[in-house]
CSV table of C-alpha atoms in Angstrom, one decimal:
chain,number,residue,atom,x,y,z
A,1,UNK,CA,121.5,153.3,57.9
A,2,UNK,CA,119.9,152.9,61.6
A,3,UNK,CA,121.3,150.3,63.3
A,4,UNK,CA,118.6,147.1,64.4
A,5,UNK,CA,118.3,144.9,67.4
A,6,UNK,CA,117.3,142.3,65.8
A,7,UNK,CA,118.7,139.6,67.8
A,8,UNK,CA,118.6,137.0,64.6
A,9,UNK,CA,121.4,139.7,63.5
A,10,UNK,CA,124.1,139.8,66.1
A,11,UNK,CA,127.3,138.3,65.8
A,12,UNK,CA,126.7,134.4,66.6
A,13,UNK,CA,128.9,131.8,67.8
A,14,UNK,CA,128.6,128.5,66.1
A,15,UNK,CA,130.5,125.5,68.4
A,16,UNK,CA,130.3,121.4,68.7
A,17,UNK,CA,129.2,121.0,72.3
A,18,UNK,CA,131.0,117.4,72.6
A,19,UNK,CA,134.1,116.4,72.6
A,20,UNK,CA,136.2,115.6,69.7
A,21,UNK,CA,136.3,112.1,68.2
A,22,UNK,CA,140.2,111.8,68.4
A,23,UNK,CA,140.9,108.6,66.9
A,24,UNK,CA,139.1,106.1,63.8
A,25,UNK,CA,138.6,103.7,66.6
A,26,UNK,CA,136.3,105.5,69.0
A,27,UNK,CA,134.4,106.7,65.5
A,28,UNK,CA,133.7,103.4,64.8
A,29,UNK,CA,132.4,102.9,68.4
A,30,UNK,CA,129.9,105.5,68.2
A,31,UNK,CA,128.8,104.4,64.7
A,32,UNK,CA,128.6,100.9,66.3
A,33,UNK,CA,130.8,99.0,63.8
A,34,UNK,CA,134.0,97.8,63.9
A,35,UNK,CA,136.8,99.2,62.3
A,36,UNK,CA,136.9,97.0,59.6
A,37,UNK,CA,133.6,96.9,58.9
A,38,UNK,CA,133.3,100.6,58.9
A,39,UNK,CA,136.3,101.2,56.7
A,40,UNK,CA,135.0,98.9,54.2
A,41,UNK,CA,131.5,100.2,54.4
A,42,UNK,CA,133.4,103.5,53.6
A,43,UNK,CA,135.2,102.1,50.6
A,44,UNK,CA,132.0,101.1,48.9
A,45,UNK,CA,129.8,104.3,50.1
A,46,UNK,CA,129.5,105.4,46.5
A,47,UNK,CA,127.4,103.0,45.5
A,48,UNK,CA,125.3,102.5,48.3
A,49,UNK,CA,122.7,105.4,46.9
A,50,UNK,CA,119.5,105.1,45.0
A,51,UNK,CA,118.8,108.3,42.5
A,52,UNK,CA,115.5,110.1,43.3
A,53,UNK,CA,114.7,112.2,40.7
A,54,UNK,CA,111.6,114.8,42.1
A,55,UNK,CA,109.9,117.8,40.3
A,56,UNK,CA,111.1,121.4,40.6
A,57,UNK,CA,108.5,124.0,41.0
A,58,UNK,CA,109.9,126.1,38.1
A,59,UNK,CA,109.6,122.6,35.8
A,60,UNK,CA,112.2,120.3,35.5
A,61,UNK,CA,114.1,117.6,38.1
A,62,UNK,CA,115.7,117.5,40.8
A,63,UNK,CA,118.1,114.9,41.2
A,64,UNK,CA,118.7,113.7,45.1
A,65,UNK,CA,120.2,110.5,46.7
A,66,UNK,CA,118.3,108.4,49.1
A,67,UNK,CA,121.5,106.0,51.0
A,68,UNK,CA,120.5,102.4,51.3
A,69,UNK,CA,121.2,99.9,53.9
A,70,UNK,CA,123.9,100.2,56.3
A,71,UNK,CA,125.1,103.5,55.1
A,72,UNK,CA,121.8,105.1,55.6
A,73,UNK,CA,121.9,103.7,59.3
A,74,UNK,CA,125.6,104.8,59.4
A,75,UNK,CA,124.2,108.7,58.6
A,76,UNK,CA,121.6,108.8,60.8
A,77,UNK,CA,124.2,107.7,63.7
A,78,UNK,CA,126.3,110.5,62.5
A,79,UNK,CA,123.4,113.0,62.7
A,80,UNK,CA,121.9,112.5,65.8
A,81,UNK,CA,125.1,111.8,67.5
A,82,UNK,CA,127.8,114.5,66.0
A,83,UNK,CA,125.7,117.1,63.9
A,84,UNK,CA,122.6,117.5,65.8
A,85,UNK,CA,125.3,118.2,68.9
A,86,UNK,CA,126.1,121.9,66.9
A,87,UNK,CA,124.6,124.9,68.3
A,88,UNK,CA,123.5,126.6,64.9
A,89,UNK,CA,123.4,130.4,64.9
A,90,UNK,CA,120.2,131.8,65.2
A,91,UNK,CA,120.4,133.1,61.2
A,92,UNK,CA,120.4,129.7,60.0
A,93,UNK,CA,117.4,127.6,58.8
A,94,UNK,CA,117.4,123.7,57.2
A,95,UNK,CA,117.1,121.1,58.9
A,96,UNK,CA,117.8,122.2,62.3
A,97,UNK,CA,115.4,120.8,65.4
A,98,UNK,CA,114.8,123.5,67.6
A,99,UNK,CA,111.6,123.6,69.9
A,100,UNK,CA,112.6,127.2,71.5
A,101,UNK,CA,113.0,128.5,68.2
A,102,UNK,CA,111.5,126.7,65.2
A,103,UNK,CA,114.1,127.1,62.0
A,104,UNK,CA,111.3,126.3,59.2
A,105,UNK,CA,110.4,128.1,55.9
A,106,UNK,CA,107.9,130.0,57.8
A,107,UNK,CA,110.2,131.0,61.0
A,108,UNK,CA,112.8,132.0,58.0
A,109,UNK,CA,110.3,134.4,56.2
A,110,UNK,CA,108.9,135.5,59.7
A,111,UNK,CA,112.4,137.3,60.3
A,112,UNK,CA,111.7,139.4,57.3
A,113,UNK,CA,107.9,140.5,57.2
A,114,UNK,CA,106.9,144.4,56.0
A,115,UNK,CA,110.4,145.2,54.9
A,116,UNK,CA,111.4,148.4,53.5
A,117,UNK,CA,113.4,146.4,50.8
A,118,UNK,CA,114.1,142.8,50.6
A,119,UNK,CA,117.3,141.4,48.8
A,120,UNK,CA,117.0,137.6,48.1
A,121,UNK,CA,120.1,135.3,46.4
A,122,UNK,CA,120.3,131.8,45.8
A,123,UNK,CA,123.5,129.7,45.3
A,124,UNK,CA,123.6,127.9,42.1
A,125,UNK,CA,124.0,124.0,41.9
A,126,UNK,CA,124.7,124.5,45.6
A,127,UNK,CA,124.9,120.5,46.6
A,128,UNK,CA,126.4,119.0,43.3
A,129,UNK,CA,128.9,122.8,44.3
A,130,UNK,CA,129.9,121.3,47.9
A,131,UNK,CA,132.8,119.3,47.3
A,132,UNK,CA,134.8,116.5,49.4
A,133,UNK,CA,137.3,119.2,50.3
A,134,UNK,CA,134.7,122.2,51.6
A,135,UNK,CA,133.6,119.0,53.6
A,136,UNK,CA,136.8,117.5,54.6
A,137,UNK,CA,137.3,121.2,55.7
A,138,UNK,CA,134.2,120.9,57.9
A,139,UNK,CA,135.0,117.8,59.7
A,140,UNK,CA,139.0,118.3,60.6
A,141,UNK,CA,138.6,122.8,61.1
A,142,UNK,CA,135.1,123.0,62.5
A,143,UNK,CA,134.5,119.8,64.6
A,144,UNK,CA,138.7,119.8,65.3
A,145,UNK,CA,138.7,116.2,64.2
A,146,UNK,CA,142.1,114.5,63.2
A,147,UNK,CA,142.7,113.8,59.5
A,148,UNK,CA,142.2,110.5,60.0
A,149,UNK,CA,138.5,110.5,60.9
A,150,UNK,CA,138.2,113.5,59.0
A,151,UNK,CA,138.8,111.8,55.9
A,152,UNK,CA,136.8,108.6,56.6
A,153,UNK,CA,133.6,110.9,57.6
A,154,UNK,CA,134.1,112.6,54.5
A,155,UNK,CA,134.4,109.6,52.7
A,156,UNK,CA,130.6,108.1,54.4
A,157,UNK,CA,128.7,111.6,53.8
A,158,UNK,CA,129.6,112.3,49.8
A,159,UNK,CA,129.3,110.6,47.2
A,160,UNK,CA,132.0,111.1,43.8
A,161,UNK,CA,133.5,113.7,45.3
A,162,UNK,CA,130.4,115.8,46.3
A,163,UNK,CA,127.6,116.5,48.8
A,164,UNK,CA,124.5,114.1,47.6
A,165,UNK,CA,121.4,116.1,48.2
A,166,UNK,CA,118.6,114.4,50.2
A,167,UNK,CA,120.7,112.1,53.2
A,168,UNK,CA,120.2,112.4,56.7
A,169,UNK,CA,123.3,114.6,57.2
A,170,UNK,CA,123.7,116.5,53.9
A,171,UNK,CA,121.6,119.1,54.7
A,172,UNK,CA,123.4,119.7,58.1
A,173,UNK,CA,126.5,119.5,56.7
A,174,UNK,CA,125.2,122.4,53.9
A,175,UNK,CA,124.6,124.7,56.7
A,176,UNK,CA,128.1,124.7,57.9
A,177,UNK,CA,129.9,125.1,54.5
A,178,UNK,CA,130.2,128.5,55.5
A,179,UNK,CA,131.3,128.6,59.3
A,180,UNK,CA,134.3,130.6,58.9
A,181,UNK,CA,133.0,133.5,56.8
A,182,UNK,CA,129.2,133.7,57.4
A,183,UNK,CA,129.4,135.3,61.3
A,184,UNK,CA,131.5,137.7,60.6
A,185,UNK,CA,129.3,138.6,57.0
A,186,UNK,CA,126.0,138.8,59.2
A,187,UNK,CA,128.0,141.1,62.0
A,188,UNK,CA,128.7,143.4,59.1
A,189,UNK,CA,125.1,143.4,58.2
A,190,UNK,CA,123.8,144.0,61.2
A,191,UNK,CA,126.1,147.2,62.0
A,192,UNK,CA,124.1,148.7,58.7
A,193,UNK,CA,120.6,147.7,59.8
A,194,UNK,CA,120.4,144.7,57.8
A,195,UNK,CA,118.8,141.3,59.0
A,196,UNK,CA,120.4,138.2,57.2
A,197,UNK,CA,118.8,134.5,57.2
A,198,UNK,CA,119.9,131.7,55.3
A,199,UNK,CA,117.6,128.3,54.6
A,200,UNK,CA,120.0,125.9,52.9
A,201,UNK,CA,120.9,128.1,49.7
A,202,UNK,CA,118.2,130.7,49.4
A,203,UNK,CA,119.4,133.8,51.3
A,204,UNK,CA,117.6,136.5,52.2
A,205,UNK,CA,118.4,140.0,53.6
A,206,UNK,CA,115.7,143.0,54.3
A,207,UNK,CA,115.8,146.6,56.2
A,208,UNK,CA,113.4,148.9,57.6
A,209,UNK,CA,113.8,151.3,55.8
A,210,UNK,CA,114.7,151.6,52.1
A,211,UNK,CA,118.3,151.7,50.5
A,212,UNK,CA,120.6,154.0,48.4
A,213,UNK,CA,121.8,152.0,45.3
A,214,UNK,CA,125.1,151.8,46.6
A,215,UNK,CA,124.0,149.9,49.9
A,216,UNK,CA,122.1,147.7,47.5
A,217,UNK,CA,125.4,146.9,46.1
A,218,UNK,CA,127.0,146.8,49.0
A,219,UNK,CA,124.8,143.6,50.3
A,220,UNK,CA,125.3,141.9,46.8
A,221,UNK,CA,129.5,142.4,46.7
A,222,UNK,CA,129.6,141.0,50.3
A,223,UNK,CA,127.5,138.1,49.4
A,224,UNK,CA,129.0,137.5,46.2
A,225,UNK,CA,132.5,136.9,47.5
A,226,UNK,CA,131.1,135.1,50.8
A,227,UNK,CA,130.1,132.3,48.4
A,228,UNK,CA,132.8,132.8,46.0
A,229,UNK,CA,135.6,132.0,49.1
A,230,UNK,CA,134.0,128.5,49.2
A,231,UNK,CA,134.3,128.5,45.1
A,232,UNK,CA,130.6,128.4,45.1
A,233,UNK,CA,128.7,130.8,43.1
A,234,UNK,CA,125.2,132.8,43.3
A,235,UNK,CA,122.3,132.0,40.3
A,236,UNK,CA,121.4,135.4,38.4
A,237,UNK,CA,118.4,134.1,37.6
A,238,UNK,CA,117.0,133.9,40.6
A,239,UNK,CA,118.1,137.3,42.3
A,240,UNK,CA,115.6,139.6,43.3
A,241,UNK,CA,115.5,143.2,44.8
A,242,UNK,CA,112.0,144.7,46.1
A,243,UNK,CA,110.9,147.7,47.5
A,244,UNK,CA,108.8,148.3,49.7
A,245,UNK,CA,105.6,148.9,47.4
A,246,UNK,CA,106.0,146.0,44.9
A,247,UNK,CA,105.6,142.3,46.2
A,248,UNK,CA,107.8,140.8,48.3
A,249,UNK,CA,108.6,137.2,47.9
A,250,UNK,CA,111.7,135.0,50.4
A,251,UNK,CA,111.6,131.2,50.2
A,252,UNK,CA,108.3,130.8,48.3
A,253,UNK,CA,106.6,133.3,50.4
A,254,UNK,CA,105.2,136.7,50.8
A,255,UNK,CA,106.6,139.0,53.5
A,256,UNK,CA,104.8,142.4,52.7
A,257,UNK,CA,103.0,142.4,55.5
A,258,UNK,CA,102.4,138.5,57.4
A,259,UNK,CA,103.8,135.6,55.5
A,260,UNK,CA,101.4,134.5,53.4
A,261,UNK,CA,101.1,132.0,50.2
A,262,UNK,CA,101.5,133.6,46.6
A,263,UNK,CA,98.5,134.7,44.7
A,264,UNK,CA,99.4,131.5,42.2
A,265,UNK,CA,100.6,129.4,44.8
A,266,UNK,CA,97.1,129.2,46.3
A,267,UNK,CA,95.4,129.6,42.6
A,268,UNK,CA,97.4,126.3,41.6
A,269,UNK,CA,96.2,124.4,45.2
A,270,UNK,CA,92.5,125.3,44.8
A,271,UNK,CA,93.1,123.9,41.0
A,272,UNK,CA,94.4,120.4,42.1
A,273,UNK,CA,91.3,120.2,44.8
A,274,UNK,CA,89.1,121.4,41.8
A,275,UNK,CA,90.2,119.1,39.6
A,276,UNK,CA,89.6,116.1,42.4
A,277,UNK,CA,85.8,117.6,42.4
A,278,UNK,CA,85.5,117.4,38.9
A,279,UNK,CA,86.7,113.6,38.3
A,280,UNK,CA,83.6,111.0,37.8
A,281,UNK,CA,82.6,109.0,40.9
A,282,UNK,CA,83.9,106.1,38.6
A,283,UNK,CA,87.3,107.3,38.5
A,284,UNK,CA,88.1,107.7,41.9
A,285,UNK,CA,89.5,104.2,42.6
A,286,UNK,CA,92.1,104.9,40.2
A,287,UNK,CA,95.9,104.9,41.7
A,288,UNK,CA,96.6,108.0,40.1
A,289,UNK,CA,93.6,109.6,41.3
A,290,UNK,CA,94.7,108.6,45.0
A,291,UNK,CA,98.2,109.9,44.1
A,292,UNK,CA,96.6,113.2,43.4
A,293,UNK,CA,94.3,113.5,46.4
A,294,UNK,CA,97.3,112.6,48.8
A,295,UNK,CA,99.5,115.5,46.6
A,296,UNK,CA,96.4,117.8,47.1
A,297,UNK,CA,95.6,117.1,50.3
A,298,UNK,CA,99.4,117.9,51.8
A,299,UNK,CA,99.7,121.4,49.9
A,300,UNK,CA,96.0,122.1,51.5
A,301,UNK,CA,97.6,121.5,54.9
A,302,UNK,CA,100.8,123.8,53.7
A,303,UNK,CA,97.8,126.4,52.9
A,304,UNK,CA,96.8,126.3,56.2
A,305,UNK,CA,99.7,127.6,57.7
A,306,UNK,CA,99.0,130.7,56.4
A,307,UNK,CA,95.6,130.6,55.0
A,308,UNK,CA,93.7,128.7,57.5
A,309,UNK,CA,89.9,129.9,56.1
A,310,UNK,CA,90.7,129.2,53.1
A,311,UNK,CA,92.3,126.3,53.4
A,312,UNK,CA,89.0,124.5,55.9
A,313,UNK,CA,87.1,125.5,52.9
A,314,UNK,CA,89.0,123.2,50.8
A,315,UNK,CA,89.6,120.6,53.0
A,316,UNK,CA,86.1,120.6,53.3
A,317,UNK,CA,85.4,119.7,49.6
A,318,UNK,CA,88.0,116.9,50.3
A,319,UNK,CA,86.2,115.4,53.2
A,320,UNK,CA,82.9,115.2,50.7
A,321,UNK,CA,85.0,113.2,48.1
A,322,UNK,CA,86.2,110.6,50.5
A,323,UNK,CA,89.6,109.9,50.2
A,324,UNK,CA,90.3,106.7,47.6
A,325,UNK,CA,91.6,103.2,49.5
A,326,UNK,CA,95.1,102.2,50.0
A,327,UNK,CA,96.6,99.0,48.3
């Protein structure tokens, strides 16, 4: 295959551009506790969560953790002060503030508009997958911390023995699960022409041009045992492999030829403000009513990213219905 200069494909360097935290004491400084506080904070984390349970797409739940109190403070000190410091390679996206390059769903699909084919994988289960050792592994190999603050750290960002899904640093901490193997994975790739991106646990790869059965193969064996090397495993459910002429689809959106919203992505949007227009004057007071305009008028503004005409049109219909008062 041809090779690419895509620059999203060369080898990357991932570092931690502070220094590290050497000792449990000066962690406890920069998390603004004592140590005693801090240890016992630690020794309780588990049950300082609240369950969130939120809809999938596909039907079903979600289950995520929203940390209460002191430990949710505790996480956002972590965050801005140790994993917002990490200079993400250029191939990952979730989570990451970057105003040079923005790391969004969009950005992500952006890398991979009118490809000849388009391979996409996600990683099954991948938060309830991470587990306290993958992330102890993180802290003390990656960040070059001593066990000892390792192993407290570890202790503040899981919760019974895994990464909880929904905290301030769990989605951080997701991206760097891999920061051994991935580099040298997307180096390989981009020797054969092949862009990678990752957001959280969907990956994607594309080329130009289209692929011999065996190259196809090729990108699935390589990412196969990428994931497998953290004991982590890819969902065959949700695998796809597209040519050039059928549709396209990487992280909820098509990338045949612009990034655009599924036909029944949009169909489903104009159905919610449809079903807004179609509810009796009377009716539009209701709580649930208001919960559904504020659902429909978010995924109208997620249109517009991509659909701006379309999406003015709707938001027009929702300017004539007024939206319902707040309690």
């Amino acid at each position: 295959m041809p090779r690419s200069n895509c620059s999203v494909c060369r080898p990357p360097t991932t570092s931690f551009s502070s220094n590290p935290i050497g000792t449990v004491e000066a962690l406890a400084r920069i998390l603004k506790h004592s140590l005693e506080e801090l240890q016992s904070i630690a020794n309780t984390a588990d049950q300082r969560y609240r369950v969130i349970q939120r809809p999938k797409d596909g039907g079903g739940v979600r289950i995520c953790y929203d940390a209460l109190g002191v430990l949710k403070s505790i996480h956002a000190r972590i965050r801005k002060k140790i994993l917002e410091r990490v200079d993400y390679p250029p191939y990952l996206y979730g989570g990451i503030k970057d105003p040079v390059s923005p790391r969004g769903q969009k950005a992500n699909a952006e890398h991979h508009v009118n490809p000849g084919l388009l391979v996409t994988v996600d990683i099954k289960q991948f938060f309830p997958s991470i587990t306290r050792r993958l992330i102890f592994e993180v802290w003390q190999r990656f960040f070059h911390f001593p066990p000892a603050v390792a192993e407290i750290l570890t202790t503040l960002t899981t919760k019974g023995g895994r990464l909880p899904q929904g905290t301030k640093t769990s989605d951080l901490l997701a991206n760097l699960v891999f920061w051994n193997i991935e580099s040298q994975v997307v180096a390989d790739f981009h020797e054969r022409g092949i862009k990678y991106t990752r957001l959280t646990d969907d990956i994607a790869c594309s080329t130009r041009t289209a692929m011999t059965h065996e190259e196809m193969s090729y990108i699935l064996t390589r990412l196969h045992s990428m994931v497998r090397r953290k004991g982590l495993r890819l969902n065959p459910k949700k695998q796809s492999i597209a040519l050039g002429n059928q549709q396209q689809v990487t992280t909820k959106l098509v990338v045949n030829r612009k990034t655009s919203l599924t036909p029944k992505q949009r169909s489903a949007i104009r159905s919610e403000v449809r079903a807004l227009e179609m509810t009796p004057p009377g009716a539009r007071t209701s709580k649930r009513y208001a919960k559904n305009y504020s659902r429909a008028s978010g995924r109208v503004a997620y249109l517009k990213q991509h659909h701006p005409a379309e999406a003015e049109q709707l938001r027009a219909i929702l300017k004539s219905l007024a939206a319902p008062p707040r309690d």
